[in-house]
Amino acid sequence: MPDEDYCASFFHPEGVLDRLLDASGSDCNMVEFGCGYGTFTLPAAKRTRGLVTALDIEPAMVRLVAQRAKAESLSNVHAEVRDFVEHGTGLADRSQGHAMVFNLLHIEAPVALIREAFRVLQPGGVLSVIHWRSDIEGFTRFRRIFRRPTGSLRCARIGQTLDCVHRDLGLLAVRHTCLFTH
């Protein structure tokens, strides 16, 4: 996991969540795959009355998120050590209103990850995907799997590549939001 300050320099979590979530708040449950330092988990928990499940394979990250949630009196955060690619989330089918997959498409099995995210989403739920690195091996593999005939994948076109997964799963992509381009 990169240094926290380095990671934080790439995002303004509140601004990103403003684009992805209803600013008025909601009652929906949310799950964050790979919560890391809680960069998005904690601000998301402040925007919902539902439970925010924060999953990560790194015990130190999960402890940190749990400590920060407690320090901020966020009783709606459940942080759990979980290899969700290997073992799934442990969440019920169609139980989440929002699934966040941020900076994880470089993993060994990105398609399995997206499938698990869709499995736990309730009808009308939202899957948010952000990926900011295209120079690492795993993302190169993801590009090969989902390369469009028109050429290379760019950050602004990642939503188009996810359409391939949507079609494979028989799902309809309702909206793609470009948060930034390089």
PDB file of C-alpha atoms in Angstrom:
ATOM      1  CA  MET A   1       0.000   0.000   0.000  1.00  0.00           C
ATOM      2  CA  PRO A   2       1.474   3.373  -0.965  1.00  0.00           C
ATOM      3  CA  ASP A   3       2.038   6.031   1.689  1.00  0.00           C
ATOM      4  CA  GLU A   4      -1.170   7.684   2.909  1.00  0.00           C
ATOM      5  CA  ASP A   5      -0.120  11.240   2.033  1.00  0.00           C
ATOM      6  CA  TYR A   6       0.819  10.112  -1.468  1.00  0.00           C
ATOM      7  CA  CYS A   7      -2.562   8.400  -1.919  1.00  0.00           C
ATOM      8  CA  ALA A   8      -4.411  11.416  -0.526  1.00  0.00           C
ATOM      9  CA  SER A   9      -2.726  13.694  -3.067  1.00  0.00           C
ATOM     10  CA  PHE A  10      -4.685  12.048  -5.893  1.00  0.00           C
ATOM     11  CA  PHE A  11      -8.198  12.535  -4.555  1.00  0.00           C
ATOM     12  CA  HIS A  12     -10.555  14.942  -2.912  1.00  0.00           C
ATOM     13  CA  PRO A  13     -12.866  12.284  -1.439  1.00  0.00           C
ATOM     14  CA  GLU A  14     -15.712  14.665  -0.645  1.00  0.00           C
ATOM     15  CA  GLY A  15     -15.636  16.049  -4.186  1.00  0.00           C
ATOM     16  CA  VAL A  16     -15.623  12.568  -5.685  1.00  0.00           C
ATOM     17  CA  LEU A  17     -18.491  11.479  -3.447  1.00  0.00           C
ATOM     18  CA  ASP A  18     -20.412  14.637  -4.376  1.00  0.00           C
ATOM     19  CA  ARG A  19     -20.345  13.361  -7.970  1.00  0.00           C
ATOM     20  CA  LEU A  20     -21.237   9.787  -7.040  1.00  0.00           C
ATOM     21  CA  LEU A  21     -23.713  10.055  -4.185  1.00  0.00           C
ATOM     22  CA  ASP A  22     -26.860  12.024  -3.523  1.00  0.00           C
ATOM     23  CA  ALA A  23     -25.687  15.024  -1.485  1.00  0.00           C
ATOM     24  CA  SER A  24     -28.801  14.862   0.674  1.00  0.00           C
ATOM     25  CA  GLY A  25     -27.728  11.543   2.154  1.00  0.00           C
ATOM     26  CA  SER A  26     -29.477   8.207   2.056  1.00  0.00           C
ATOM     27  CA  ASP A  27     -30.406   5.126   3.985  1.00  0.00           C
ATOM     28  CA  CYS A  28     -28.590   2.666   1.742  1.00  0.00           C
ATOM     29  CA  ASN A  29     -25.930   0.202   2.798  1.00  0.00           C
ATOM     30  CA  MET A  30     -22.579   0.577   1.067  1.00  0.00           C
ATOM     31  CA  VAL A  31     -19.515  -1.593   0.635  1.00  0.00           C
ATOM     32  CA  GLU A  32     -15.988  -0.476  -0.163  1.00  0.00           C
ATOM     33  CA  PHE A  33     -13.732  -3.103  -1.676  1.00  0.00           C
ATOM     34  CA  GLY A  34     -10.156  -2.443  -0.550  1.00  0.00           C
ATOM     35  CA  CYS A  35     -10.829   0.340   1.949  1.00  0.00           C
ATOM     36  CA  GLY A  36      -7.162   1.136   2.536  1.00  0.00           C
ATOM     37  CA  TYR A  37      -6.802   4.138   4.845  1.00  0.00           C
ATOM     38  CA  GLY A  38     -10.555   4.819   4.832  1.00  0.00           C
ATOM     39  CA  THR A  39     -10.137   7.700   2.396  1.00  0.00           C
ATOM     40  CA  PHE A  40     -13.614   7.082   0.963  1.00  0.00           C
ATOM     41  CA  THR A  41     -15.141   4.846   3.646  1.00  0.00           C
ATOM     42  CA  LEU A  42     -15.316   7.508   6.339  1.00  0.00           C
ATOM     43  CA  PRO A  43     -16.737  10.332   4.189  1.00  0.00           C
ATOM     44  CA  ALA A  44     -19.269   7.868   2.714  1.00  0.00           C
ATOM     45  CA  ALA A  45     -20.347   6.831   6.219  1.00  0.00           C
ATOM     46  CA  LYS A  46     -21.094  10.472   7.001  1.00  0.00           C
ATOM     47  CA  ARG A  47     -23.480  10.582   4.021  1.00  0.00           C
ATOM     48  CA  THR A  48     -25.637   7.549   4.770  1.00  0.00           C
ATOM     49  CA  ARG A  49     -27.688   6.242   7.623  1.00  0.00           C
ATOM     50  CA  GLY A  50     -27.021   2.735   6.297  1.00  0.00           C
ATOM     51  CA  LEU A  51     -24.105   0.467   7.171  1.00  0.00           C
ATOM     52  CA  VAL A  52     -20.808   1.002   5.338  1.00  0.00           C
ATOM     53  CA  THR A  53     -18.830  -2.239   5.112  1.00  0.00           C
ATOM     54  CA  ALA A  54     -15.110  -1.580   4.628  1.00  0.00           C
ATOM     55  CA  LEU A  55     -13.188  -4.608   3.374  1.00  0.00           C
ATOM     56  CA  ASP A  56      -9.445  -4.999   2.988  1.00  0.00           C
ATOM     57  CA  ILE A  57      -6.973  -7.863   2.908  1.00  0.00           C
ATOM     58  CA  GLU A  58      -4.515  -5.918   5.093  1.00  0.00           C
ATOM     59  CA  PRO A  59      -5.250  -6.210   8.842  1.00  0.00           C
ATOM     60  CA  ALA A  60      -3.407  -2.952   9.595  1.00  0.00           C
ATOM     61  CA  MET A  61      -5.665  -1.031   7.199  1.00  0.00           C
ATOM     62  CA  VAL A  62      -8.810  -2.535   8.716  1.00  0.00           C
ATOM     63  CA  ARG A  63      -7.651  -1.669  12.248  1.00  0.00           C
ATOM     64  CA  LEU A  64      -6.886   1.889  11.147  1.00  0.00           C
ATOM     65  CA  VAL A  65     -10.319   2.364   9.537  1.00  0.00           C
ATOM     66  CA  ALA A  66     -12.070   0.940  12.614  1.00  0.00           C
ATOM     67  CA  GLN A  67     -10.063   3.259  14.899  1.00  0.00           C
ATOM     68  CA  ARG A  68     -10.795   6.302  12.750  1.00  0.00           C
ATOM     69  CA  ALA A  69     -14.504   5.466  12.562  1.00  0.00           C
ATOM     70  CA  LYS A  70     -14.621   5.161  16.351  1.00  0.00           C
ATOM     71  CA  ALA A  71     -12.714   8.443  16.795  1.00  0.00           C
ATOM     72  CA  GLU A  72     -15.253  10.175  14.529  1.00  0.00           C
ATOM     73  CA  SER A  73     -18.211   8.500  16.302  1.00  0.00           C
ATOM     74  CA  LEU A  74     -19.255   6.739  13.096  1.00  0.00           C
ATOM     75  CA  SER A  75     -21.190   3.763  14.406  1.00  0.00           C
ATOM     76  CA  ASN A  76     -22.282   2.769  10.893  1.00  0.00           C
ATOM     77  CA  VAL A  77     -18.840   1.519   9.755  1.00  0.00           C
ATOM     78  CA  HIS A  78     -18.043  -2.185   9.847  1.00  0.00           C
ATOM     79  CA  ALA A  79     -14.381  -2.801   8.952  1.00  0.00           C
ATOM     80  CA  GLU A  80     -13.386  -6.378   8.194  1.00  0.00           C
ATOM     81  CA  VAL A  81     -10.278  -8.225   7.062  1.00  0.00           C
ATOM     82  CA  ARG A  82     -11.425 -10.119   3.995  1.00  0.00           C
ATOM     83  CA  ASP A  83      -9.959 -11.581   0.813  1.00  0.00           C
ATOM     84  CA  PHE A  84     -13.073 -10.723  -1.173  1.00  0.00           C
ATOM     85  CA  VAL A  85     -11.600 -11.923  -4.467  1.00  0.00           C
ATOM     86  CA  GLU A  86     -10.913 -15.393  -3.095  1.00  0.00           C
ATOM     87  CA  HIS A  87     -13.831 -15.720  -0.668  1.00  0.00           C
ATOM     88  CA  GLY A  88     -16.371 -13.074  -1.675  1.00  0.00           C
ATOM     89  CA  THR A  89     -17.631 -10.341   0.602  1.00  0.00           C
ATOM     90  CA  GLY A  90     -19.782 -12.472   2.869  1.00  0.00           C
ATOM     91  CA  LEU A  91     -22.589  -9.993   2.191  1.00  0.00           C
ATOM     92  CA  ALA A  92     -26.045 -11.111   1.143  1.00  0.00           C
ATOM     93  CA  ASP A  93     -27.130 -10.948  -2.489  1.00  0.00           C
ATOM     94  CA  ARG A  94     -28.688  -7.600  -3.421  1.00  0.00           C
ATOM     95  CA  SER A  95     -28.007  -6.094   0.005  1.00  0.00           C
ATOM     96  CA  GLN A  96     -26.028  -2.971  -0.941  1.00  0.00           C
ATOM     97  CA  GLY A  97     -27.172   0.279  -2.488  1.00  0.00           C
ATOM     98  CA  HIS A  98     -23.643   1.334  -3.453  1.00  0.00           C
ATOM     99  CA  ALA A  99     -20.424  -0.580  -4.091  1.00  0.00           C
ATOM    100  CA  MET A 100     -17.111   1.279  -4.325  1.00  0.00           C
ATOM    101  CA  VAL A 101     -14.205  -0.290  -6.216  1.00  0.00           C
ATOM    102  CA  PHE A 102     -11.418   2.260  -6.139  1.00  0.00           C
ATOM    103  CA  ASN A 103      -7.927   1.532  -7.476  1.00  0.00           C
ATOM    104  CA  LEU A 104      -8.292  -2.232  -7.569  1.00  0.00           C
ATOM    105  CA  LEU A 105      -8.544  -3.115 -11.255  1.00  0.00           C
ATOM    106  CA  HIS A 106      -4.874  -4.135 -11.267  1.00  0.00           C
ATOM    107  CA  ILE A 107      -5.574  -7.209  -9.117  1.00  0.00           C
ATOM    108  CA  GLU A 108      -5.220 -10.770 -10.358  1.00  0.00           C
ATOM    109  CA  ALA A 109      -8.956 -11.249 -11.012  1.00  0.00           C
ATOM    110  CA  PRO A 110     -10.624  -7.905 -11.812  1.00  0.00           C
ATOM    111  CA  VAL A 111     -13.611  -9.543 -13.500  1.00  0.00           C
ATOM    112  CA  ALA A 112     -14.327 -11.693 -10.425  1.00  0.00           C
ATOM    113  CA  LEU A 113     -14.166  -8.537  -8.314  1.00  0.00           C
ATOM    114  CA  ILE A 114     -16.688  -6.715 -10.508  1.00  0.00           C
ATOM    115  CA  ARG A 115     -18.950  -9.774 -10.517  1.00  0.00           C
ATOM    116  CA  GLU A 116     -18.910  -9.869  -6.714  1.00  0.00           C
ATOM    117  CA  ALA A 117     -19.704  -6.155  -6.584  1.00  0.00           C
ATOM    118  CA  PHE A 118     -22.698  -6.656  -8.872  1.00  0.00           C
ATOM    119  CA  ARG A 119     -23.842  -9.689  -6.880  1.00  0.00           C
ATOM    120  CA  VAL A 120     -24.226  -7.657  -3.691  1.00  0.00           C
ATOM    121  CA  LEU A 121     -25.852  -4.643  -5.370  1.00  0.00           C
ATOM    122  CA  GLN A 122     -29.574  -4.281  -4.943  1.00  0.00           C
ATOM    123  CA  PRO A 123     -31.687  -3.515  -8.031  1.00  0.00           C
ATOM    124  CA  GLY A 124     -31.017   0.094  -8.952  1.00  0.00           C
ATOM    125  CA  GLY A 125     -27.805   0.087  -6.900  1.00  0.00           C
ATOM    126  CA  VAL A 126     -24.683   1.934  -7.992  1.00  0.00           C
ATOM    127  CA  LEU A 127     -21.239   0.528  -8.716  1.00  0.00           C
ATOM    128  CA  SER A 128     -18.538   3.214  -8.593  1.00  0.00           C
ATOM    129  CA  VAL A 129     -15.175   2.355 -10.139  1.00  0.00           C
ATOM    130  CA  ILE A 130     -12.092   4.552 -10.096  1.00  0.00           C
ATOM    131  CA  HIS A 131      -8.721   3.535 -11.426  1.00  0.00           C
ATOM    132  CA  TRP A 132      -5.844   5.954 -11.676  1.00  0.00           C
ATOM    133  CA  ARG A 133      -2.849   3.825 -12.668  1.00  0.00           C
ATOM    134  CA  SER A 134      -2.424   2.432 -16.138  1.00  0.00           C
ATOM    135  CA  ASP A 135       1.291   1.681 -15.856  1.00  0.00           C
ATOM    136  CA  ILE A 136       1.233  -1.390 -13.629  1.00  0.00           C
ATOM    137  CA  GLU A 137       1.127  -4.983 -14.819  1.00  0.00           C
ATOM    138  CA  GLY A 138      -2.289  -5.842 -13.469  1.00  0.00           C
ATOM    139  CA  PHE A 139      -3.940  -2.921 -15.219  1.00  0.00           C
ATOM    140  CA  THR A 140      -2.128  -3.814 -18.429  1.00  0.00           C
ATOM    141  CA  ARG A 141      -3.697  -7.268 -18.101  1.00  0.00           C
ATOM    142  CA  PHE A 142      -7.106  -5.645 -17.526  1.00  0.00           C
ATOM    143  CA  ARG A 143      -6.607  -3.558 -20.691  1.00  0.00           C
ATOM    144  CA  ARG A 144      -5.789  -6.684 -22.702  1.00  0.00           C
ATOM    145  CA  ILE A 145      -8.915  -8.428 -21.452  1.00  0.00           C
ATOM    146  CA  PHE A 146     -11.200  -5.496 -22.221  1.00  0.00           C
ATOM    147  CA  ARG A 147      -9.436  -3.762 -25.115  1.00  0.00           C
ATOM    148  CA  ARG A 148     -11.900  -2.207 -27.513  1.00  0.00           C
ATOM    149  CA  PRO A 149     -11.281  -2.686 -31.242  1.00  0.00           C
ATOM    150  CA  THR A 150     -10.799   1.079 -31.558  1.00  0.00           C
ATOM    151  CA  GLY A 151      -7.487   1.108 -29.689  1.00  0.00           C
ATOM    152  CA  SER A 152      -6.016   1.823 -26.306  1.00  0.00           C
ATOM    153  CA  LEU A 153      -7.906   2.326 -23.086  1.00  0.00           C
ATOM    154  CA  ARG A 154      -7.780   5.755 -21.499  1.00  0.00           C
ATOM    155  CA  CYS A 155      -8.974   6.857 -18.080  1.00  0.00           C
ATOM    156  CA  ALA A 156     -11.996   8.619 -19.561  1.00  0.00           C
ATOM    157  CA  ARG A 157     -12.984   5.407 -21.386  1.00  0.00           C
ATOM    158  CA  ILE A 158     -12.883   3.003 -18.462  1.00  0.00           C
ATOM    159  CA  GLY A 159     -16.667   3.100 -18.272  1.00  0.00           C
ATOM    160  CA  GLN A 160     -16.790   1.803 -21.831  1.00  0.00           C
ATOM    161  CA  THR A 161     -14.604  -1.151 -20.944  1.00  0.00           C
ATOM    162  CA  LEU A 162     -16.815  -1.983 -17.995  1.00  0.00           C
ATOM    163  CA  ASP A 163     -19.664  -2.266 -20.503  1.00  0.00           C
ATOM    164  CA  CYS A 164     -18.022  -5.562 -21.524  1.00  0.00           C
ATOM    165  CA  VAL A 165     -18.461  -6.851 -17.986  1.00  0.00           C
ATOM    166  CA  HIS A 166     -22.015  -5.509 -17.856  1.00  0.00           C
ATOM    167  CA  ARG A 167     -22.919  -7.404 -21.023  1.00  0.00           C
ATOM    168  CA  ASP A 168     -21.249 -10.595 -19.787  1.00  0.00           C
ATOM    169  CA  LEU A 169     -23.297 -10.380 -16.596  1.00  0.00           C
ATOM    170  CA  GLY A 170     -26.506  -9.406 -18.377  1.00  0.00           C
ATOM    171  CA  LEU A 171     -26.585  -6.014 -16.659  1.00  0.00           C
ATOM    172  CA  LEU A 172     -27.433  -2.576 -17.932  1.00  0.00           C
ATOM    173  CA  ALA A 173     -24.984   0.256 -17.302  1.00  0.00           C
ATOM    174  CA  VAL A 174     -27.109   3.261 -16.503  1.00  0.00           C
ATOM    175  CA  ARG A 175     -24.574   6.061 -16.171  1.00  0.00           C
ATOM    176  CA  HIS A 176     -20.859   6.659 -16.464  1.00  0.00           C
ATOM    177  CA  THR A 177     -19.392   9.700 -14.728  1.00  0.00           C
ATOM    178  CA  CYS A 178     -15.941  10.880 -15.702  1.00  0.00           C
ATOM    179  CA  LEU A 179     -14.407  12.359 -12.568  1.00  0.00           C
ATOM    180  CA  PHE A 180     -11.138  13.408 -14.168  1.00  0.00           C
ATOM    181  CA  THR A 181      -8.853  12.691 -17.091  1.00  0.00           C
ATOM    182  CA  HIS A 182      -5.102  12.894 -17.519  1.00  0.00           C
TER     183      HIS A 182
END
